[in-house]
Coordinates of C-alpha atoms in Angstrom, one line a residue:
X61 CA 75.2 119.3 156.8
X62 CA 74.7 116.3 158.7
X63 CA 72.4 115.2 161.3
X64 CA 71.4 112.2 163.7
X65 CA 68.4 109.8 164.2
X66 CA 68.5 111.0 168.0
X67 CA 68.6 115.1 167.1
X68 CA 66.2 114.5 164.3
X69 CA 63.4 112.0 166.4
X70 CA 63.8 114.4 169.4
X71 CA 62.0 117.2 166.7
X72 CA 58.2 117.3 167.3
X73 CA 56.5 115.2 164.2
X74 CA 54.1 117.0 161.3
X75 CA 52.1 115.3 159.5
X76 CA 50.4 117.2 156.4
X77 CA 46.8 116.1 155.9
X78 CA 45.8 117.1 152.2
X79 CA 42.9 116.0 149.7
X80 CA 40.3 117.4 147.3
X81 CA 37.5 119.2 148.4
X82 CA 34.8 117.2 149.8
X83 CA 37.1 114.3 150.3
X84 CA 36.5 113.9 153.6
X85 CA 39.7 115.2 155.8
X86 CA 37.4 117.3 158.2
X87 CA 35.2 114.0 159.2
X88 CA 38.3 112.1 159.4
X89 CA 39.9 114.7 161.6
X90 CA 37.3 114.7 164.0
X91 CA 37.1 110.9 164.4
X92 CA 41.0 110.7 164.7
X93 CA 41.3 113.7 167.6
X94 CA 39.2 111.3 169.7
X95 CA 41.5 108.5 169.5
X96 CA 44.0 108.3 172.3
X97 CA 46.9 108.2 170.6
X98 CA 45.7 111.7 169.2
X99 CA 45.3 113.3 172.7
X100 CA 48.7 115.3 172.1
X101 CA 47.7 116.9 169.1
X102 CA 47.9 120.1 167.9
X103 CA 46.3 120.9 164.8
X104 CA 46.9 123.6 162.2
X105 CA 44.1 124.1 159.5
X106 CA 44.3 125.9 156.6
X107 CA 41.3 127.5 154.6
X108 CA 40.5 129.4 151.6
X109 CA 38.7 132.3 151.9
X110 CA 38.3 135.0 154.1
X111 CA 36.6 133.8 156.9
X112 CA 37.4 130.4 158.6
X113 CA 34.8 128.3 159.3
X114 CA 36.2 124.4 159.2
X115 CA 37.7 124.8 162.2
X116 CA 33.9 124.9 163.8
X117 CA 33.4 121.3 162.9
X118 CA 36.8 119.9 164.1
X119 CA 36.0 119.0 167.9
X120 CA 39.0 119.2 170.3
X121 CA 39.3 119.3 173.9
X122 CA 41.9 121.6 174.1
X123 CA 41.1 124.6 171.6
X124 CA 44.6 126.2 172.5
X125 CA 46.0 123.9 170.2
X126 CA 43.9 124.5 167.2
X127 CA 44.6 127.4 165.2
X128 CA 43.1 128.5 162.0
X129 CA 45.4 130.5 159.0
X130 CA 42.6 132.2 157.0
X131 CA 44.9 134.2 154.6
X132 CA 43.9 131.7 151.7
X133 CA 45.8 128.7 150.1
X134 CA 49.1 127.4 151.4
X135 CA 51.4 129.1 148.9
X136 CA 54.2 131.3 148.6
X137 CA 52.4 134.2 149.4
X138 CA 51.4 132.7 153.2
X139 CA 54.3 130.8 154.0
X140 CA 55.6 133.6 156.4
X141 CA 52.1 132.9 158.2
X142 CA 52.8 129.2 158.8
X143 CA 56.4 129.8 159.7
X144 CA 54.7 131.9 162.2
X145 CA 52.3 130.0 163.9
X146 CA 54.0 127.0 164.2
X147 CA 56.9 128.9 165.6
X148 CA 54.4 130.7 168.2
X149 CA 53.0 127.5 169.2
X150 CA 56.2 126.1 169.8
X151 CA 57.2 129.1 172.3
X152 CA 53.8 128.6 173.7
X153 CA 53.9 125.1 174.6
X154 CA 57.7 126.0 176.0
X155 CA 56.3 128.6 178.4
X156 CA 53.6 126.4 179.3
X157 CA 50.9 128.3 177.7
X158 CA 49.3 125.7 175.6
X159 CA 49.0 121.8 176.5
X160 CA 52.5 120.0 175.5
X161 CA 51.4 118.5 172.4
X162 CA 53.9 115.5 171.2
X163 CA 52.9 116.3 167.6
X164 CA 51.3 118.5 164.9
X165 CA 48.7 118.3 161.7
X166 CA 47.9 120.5 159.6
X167 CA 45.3 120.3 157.5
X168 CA 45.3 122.0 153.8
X169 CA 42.4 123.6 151.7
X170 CA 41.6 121.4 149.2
X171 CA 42.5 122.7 146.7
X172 CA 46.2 123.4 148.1
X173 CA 49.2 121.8 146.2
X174 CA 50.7 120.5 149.3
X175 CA 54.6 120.9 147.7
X176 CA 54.8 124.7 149.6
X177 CA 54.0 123.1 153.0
X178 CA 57.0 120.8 152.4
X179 CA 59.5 123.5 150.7
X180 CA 58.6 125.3 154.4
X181 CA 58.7 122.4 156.8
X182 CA 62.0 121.3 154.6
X183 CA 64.2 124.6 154.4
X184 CA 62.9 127.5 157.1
X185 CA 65.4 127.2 160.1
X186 CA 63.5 127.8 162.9
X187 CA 61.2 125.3 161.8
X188 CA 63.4 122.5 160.7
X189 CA 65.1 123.1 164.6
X190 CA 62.0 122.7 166.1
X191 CA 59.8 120.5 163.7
X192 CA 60.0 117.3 161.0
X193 CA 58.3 116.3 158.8
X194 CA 57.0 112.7 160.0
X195 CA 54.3 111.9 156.5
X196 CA 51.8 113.4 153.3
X197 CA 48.3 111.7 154.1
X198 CA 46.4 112.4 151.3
X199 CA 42.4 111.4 151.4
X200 CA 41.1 110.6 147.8
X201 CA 37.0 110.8 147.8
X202 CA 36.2 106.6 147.0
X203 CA 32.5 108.0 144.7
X204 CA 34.0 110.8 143.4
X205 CA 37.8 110.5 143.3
X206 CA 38.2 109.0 139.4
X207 CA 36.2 112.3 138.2
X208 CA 38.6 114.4 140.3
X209 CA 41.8 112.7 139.4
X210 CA 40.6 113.4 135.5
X211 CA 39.6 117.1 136.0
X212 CA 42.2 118.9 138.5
X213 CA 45.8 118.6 138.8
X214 CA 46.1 119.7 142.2
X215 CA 44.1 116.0 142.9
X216 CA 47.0 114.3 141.0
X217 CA 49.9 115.9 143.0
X218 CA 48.5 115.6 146.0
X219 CA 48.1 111.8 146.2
X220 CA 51.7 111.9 143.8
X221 CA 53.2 112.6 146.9
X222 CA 51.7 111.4 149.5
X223 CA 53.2 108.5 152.2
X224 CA 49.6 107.2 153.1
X225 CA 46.5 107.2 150.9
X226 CA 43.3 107.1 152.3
X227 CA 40.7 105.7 150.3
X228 CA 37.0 107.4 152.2
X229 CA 33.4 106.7 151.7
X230 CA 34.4 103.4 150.5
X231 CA 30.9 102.1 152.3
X232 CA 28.6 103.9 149.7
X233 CA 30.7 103.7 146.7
X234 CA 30.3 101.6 143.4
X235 CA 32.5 98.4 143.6
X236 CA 33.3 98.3 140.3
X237 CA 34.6 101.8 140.0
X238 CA 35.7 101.8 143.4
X239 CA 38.4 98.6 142.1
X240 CA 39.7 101.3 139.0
X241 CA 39.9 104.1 141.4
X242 CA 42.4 101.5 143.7
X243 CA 44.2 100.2 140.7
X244 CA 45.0 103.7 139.6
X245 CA 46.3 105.0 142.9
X246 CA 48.4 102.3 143.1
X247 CA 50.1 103.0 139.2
X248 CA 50.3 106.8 140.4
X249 CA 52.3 106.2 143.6
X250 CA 53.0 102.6 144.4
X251 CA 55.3 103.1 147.2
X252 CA 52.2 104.8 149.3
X253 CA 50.3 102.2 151.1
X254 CA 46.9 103.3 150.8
X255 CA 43.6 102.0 153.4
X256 CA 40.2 102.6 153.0
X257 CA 38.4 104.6 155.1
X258 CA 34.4 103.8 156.3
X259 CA 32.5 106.9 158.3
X260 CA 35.6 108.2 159.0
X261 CA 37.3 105.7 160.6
X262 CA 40.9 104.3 160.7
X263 CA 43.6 102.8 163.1
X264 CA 45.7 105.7 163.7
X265 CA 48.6 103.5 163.2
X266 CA 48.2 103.3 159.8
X267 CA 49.0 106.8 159.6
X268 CA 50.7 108.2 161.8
X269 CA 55.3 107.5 161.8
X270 CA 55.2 107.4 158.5
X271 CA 58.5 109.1 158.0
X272 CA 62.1 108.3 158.2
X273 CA 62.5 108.0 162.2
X274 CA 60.5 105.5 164.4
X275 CA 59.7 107.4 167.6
X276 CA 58.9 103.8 169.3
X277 CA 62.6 102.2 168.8
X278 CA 64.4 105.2 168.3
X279 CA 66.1 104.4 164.9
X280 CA 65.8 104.9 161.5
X281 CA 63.3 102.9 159.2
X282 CA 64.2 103.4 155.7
X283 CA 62.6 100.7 154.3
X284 CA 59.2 101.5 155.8
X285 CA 59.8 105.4 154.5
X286 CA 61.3 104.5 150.8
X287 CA 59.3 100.9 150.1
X288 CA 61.5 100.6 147.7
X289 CA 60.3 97.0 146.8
X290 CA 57.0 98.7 145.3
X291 CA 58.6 99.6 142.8
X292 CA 60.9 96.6 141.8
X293 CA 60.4 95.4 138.6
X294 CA 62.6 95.8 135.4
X295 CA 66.3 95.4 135.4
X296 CA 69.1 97.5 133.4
X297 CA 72.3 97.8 133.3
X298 CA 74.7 100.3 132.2
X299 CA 78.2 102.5 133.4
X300 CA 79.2 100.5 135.9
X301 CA 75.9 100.9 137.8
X302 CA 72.7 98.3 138.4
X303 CA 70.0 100.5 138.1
X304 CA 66.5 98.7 138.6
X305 CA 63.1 100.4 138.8
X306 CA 59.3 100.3 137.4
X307 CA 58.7 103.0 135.1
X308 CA 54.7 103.5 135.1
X309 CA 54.3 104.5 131.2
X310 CA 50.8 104.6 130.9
X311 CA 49.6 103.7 127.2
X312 CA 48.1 107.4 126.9
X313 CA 52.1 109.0 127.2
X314 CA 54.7 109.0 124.7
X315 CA 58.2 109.4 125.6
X316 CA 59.2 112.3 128.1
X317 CA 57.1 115.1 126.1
X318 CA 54.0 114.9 128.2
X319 CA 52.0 114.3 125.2
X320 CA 48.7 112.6 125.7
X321 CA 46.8 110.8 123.5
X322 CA 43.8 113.2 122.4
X323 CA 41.0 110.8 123.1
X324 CA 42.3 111.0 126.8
X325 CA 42.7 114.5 127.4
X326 CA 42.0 114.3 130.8
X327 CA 44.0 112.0 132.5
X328 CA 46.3 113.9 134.1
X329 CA 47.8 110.9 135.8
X330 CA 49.4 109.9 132.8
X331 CA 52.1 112.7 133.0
X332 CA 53.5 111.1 136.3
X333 CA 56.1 108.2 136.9
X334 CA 57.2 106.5 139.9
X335 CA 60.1 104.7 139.6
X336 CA 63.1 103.3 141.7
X337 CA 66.8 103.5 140.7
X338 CA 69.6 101.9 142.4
X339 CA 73.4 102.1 142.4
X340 CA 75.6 98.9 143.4
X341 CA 78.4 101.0 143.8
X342 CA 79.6 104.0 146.2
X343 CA 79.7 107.8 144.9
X344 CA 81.0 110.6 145.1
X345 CA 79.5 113.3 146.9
X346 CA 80.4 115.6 144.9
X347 CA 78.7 113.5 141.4
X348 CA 75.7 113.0 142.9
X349 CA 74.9 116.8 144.2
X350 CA 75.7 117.9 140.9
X351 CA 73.7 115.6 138.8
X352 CA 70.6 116.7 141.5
X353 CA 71.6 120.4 140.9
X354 CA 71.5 119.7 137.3
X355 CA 68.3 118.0 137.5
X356 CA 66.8 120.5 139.8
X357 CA 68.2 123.6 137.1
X358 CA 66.5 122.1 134.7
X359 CA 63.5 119.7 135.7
X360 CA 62.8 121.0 139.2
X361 CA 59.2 122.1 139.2
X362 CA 58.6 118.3 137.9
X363 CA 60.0 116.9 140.7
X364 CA 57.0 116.4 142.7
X365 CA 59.5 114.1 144.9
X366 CA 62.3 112.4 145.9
X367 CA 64.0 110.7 148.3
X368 CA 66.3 108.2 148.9
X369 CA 69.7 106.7 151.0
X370 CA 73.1 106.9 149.5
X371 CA 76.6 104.8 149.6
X372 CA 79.0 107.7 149.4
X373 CA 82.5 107.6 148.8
X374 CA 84.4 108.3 152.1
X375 CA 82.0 107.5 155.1
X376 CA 80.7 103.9 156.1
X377 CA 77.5 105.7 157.2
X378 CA 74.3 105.8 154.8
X379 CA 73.2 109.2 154.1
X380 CA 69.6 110.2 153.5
X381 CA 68.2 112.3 150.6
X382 CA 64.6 113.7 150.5
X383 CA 63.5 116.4 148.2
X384 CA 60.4 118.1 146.6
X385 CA 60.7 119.8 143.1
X386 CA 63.2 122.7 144.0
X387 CA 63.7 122.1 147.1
X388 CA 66.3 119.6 148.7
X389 CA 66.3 119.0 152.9
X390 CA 69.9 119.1 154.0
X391 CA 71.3 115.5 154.0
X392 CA 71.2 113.6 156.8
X393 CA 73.7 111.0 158.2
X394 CA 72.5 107.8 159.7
X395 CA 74.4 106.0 162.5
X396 CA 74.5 103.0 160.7
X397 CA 73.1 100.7 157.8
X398 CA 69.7 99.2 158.1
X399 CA 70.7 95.3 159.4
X400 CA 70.4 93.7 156.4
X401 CA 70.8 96.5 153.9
X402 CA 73.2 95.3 150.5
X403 CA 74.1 98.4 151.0
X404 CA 73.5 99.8 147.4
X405 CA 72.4 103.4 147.1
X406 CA 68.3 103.1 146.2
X407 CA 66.9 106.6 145.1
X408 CA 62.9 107.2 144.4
X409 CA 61.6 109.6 142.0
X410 CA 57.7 111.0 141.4
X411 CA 58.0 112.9 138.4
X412 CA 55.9 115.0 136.3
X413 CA 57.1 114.3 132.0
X414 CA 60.3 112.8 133.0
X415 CA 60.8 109.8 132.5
X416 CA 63.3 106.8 134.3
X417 CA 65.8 106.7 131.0
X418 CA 66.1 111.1 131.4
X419 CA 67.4 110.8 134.7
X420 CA 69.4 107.6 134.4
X421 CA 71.1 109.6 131.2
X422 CA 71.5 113.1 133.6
X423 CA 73.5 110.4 136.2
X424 CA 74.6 108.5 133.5
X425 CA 76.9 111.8 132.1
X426 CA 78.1 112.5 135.5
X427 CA 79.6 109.4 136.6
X428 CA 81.2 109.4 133.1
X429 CA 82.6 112.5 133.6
X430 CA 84.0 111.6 137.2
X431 CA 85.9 108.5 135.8
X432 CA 87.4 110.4 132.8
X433 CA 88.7 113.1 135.5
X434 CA 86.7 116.1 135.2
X435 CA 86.8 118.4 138.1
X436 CA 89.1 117.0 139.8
X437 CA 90.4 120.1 141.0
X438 CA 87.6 121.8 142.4
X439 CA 87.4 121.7 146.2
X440 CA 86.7 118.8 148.0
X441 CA 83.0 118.4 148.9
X442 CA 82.1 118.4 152.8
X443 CA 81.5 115.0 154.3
X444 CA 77.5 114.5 154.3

């Protein structure tokens, strides 16, 4: 159940490229592969159809390393097929077969919801021993990105969760609408820095180690990976716990219902909130799995993700949280606090129709019960 920065950094780092059709991931693939800091690539792209043809424009030097899944989009049903291949590659690059690439991409159909790629990359064994997940880059098309966001769900989830958003074709889009389209990424996920992207071109820095661990000094980020501070903003208080976070309720949404306002049917974005919460004091393991196991029971498929580092009761060390919907990683244990770090526990949410005061009341009810004595006899939960 627990882990280490050392184990975890040592694991060779994924990052999930995702966005709509025609939002310009293959372009930007091909002008990232020829940066340096690319040269250790291997790349993993995922089509829909039958026959598998983006793969043709990606140039590489090495083709060994590219591989193309053409059993359709990343779902349930071909999860055993990426489990595979990146399991393959691994035992190729072991025996020498393949060039010993220092980290992976894979690149989704566009019209993938990118949350199977992270229940796999989060939960299959093999994987998890061999692979992390280092960040979601999601590209979001700078002409035609408002349309998309209004007419396809999968659009909205994928930049929901993503760690980087690329803003592309920012050089032949309308300024105007181009300002909107920035303002509204930044209400639907404010804790993703986001870049613009001209012909295809970014640092690869800006991209890349976007996850928990920092390859260069070894050690954990957390601040980078939660950016907590984006969504400072409001302050409550309540059962013995500071709790402080920046609901996004869009004027379209009313309460946790997901009801829209008809004369906006189409803003799918209004169903989502990013918010922060934040505990001053430690917790009990035990609590605070079971509120998550309560909220997964009954909420999971609208938590598009979470993640977030705790103060448990019973160990000085900070333990780490990251889930997606259903789907929880194991928790990690750092080595140590940030420097700096208060030390309260600061948890993230992306949620579909739920809002900050339904979780704070799920937590809320099982802090209660801890204090008035419930459970006290069930077994002792395993140190994180």
């Amino acid at each position: 159940m627990s882990d280490t920065p050392t184990a975890t950094e040592q694991r060779i780092p994924v990052t999930v490229l995702t966005g709509f059709l025609g939002s310009g991931k293959t372009t930007l693939l091909n002008k990232l592969l020829r940066r340096p800091e690319l040269a250790d690539t291997a790349v993993i792209i995922n089509e829909f159809g039958e026959i598998g043809l983006d793969h043709l424009l990606v140039e590489k030097s090495d083709d060994e390393g590219m591989v193309t899944l053409n059993s359709g989009c990343l779902c349930c049903t071909v999860r055993g097929d990426l489990v595979r291949t990146m399991s393959e590659l691994f035992l190729k690059r072991s025996r020498g077969e393949v060039s010993q690439f220092k980290r992976m991409v894979v690149e989704t159909t566009g019209l993938a919801d990118p949350a199977p790629i992270l229940h796999t990359l989060m939960t299959d064994p093999l994987l998890a021993s061999r692979y992390r997940l280092d960040g979601v880059v999601t590209t979001v098309d700078g002409v035609n990105g408002s349309s998309t966001l209004d007419n396809h769900e999968e659009a909205i989830k994928q930049a929901a969760v993503a760690d980087r958003i690329l803003l592309t074709k920012v050089d032949i889009a309308d300024a105007p609408k181009l300002a909107e389209l920035k303002h509204r990424l930044q209400h639907l996920n404010p804790g993703a820095p986001f870049h613009v992207v001209a012909t295809g071109e970014i640092d690869p820095n800006a991209i890349l180690n976007a996850g928990l661990y920092n390859p260069e000094s070894k050690t954990a980020d957390v601040k980078k990976w939660l950016q907590a501070e984006a969504y400072e903003g409001s302050h409550d208080h309540g059962h013995g716990h500071h709790h402080h976070g920046h609901d996004h309720g869009h004027d379209h949404k009313h309460g946790d219902s997901g009801e829209q306002d008809p004369h906006d049917v189409n803003r799918h974005d209004d169903r989502i909130r990013s918010f922060c919460m934040t505990f001053d004091e430690p917790m009990s393991w035990a609590t605070v799995a079971a509120a998550f196991d309560a909220l997964v029971t009954y909420r999971g498929p609208d938590l598009l993700r979470m993640k977030g580092i705790l103060n448990v009761k019973d160990t000085d060390k900070p333990v780490v949280i990251h889930g997606v919907q259903h789907v929880f990683h194991p928790p990690a244990t750092l080595d140590a606090w940030p420097e700096g770090d208060d030390r309260k526990s600061r948890v993230v949410f992306i949620t579909r129709d739920i809002g900050e005061s339904t979780i704070r009341k799920v937590f809320a009810s099982f802090f209660d019960a801890e204090k008035k004595g419930w459970g006290q006899e069930a077994e002792k939960p395993q140190q994180p």
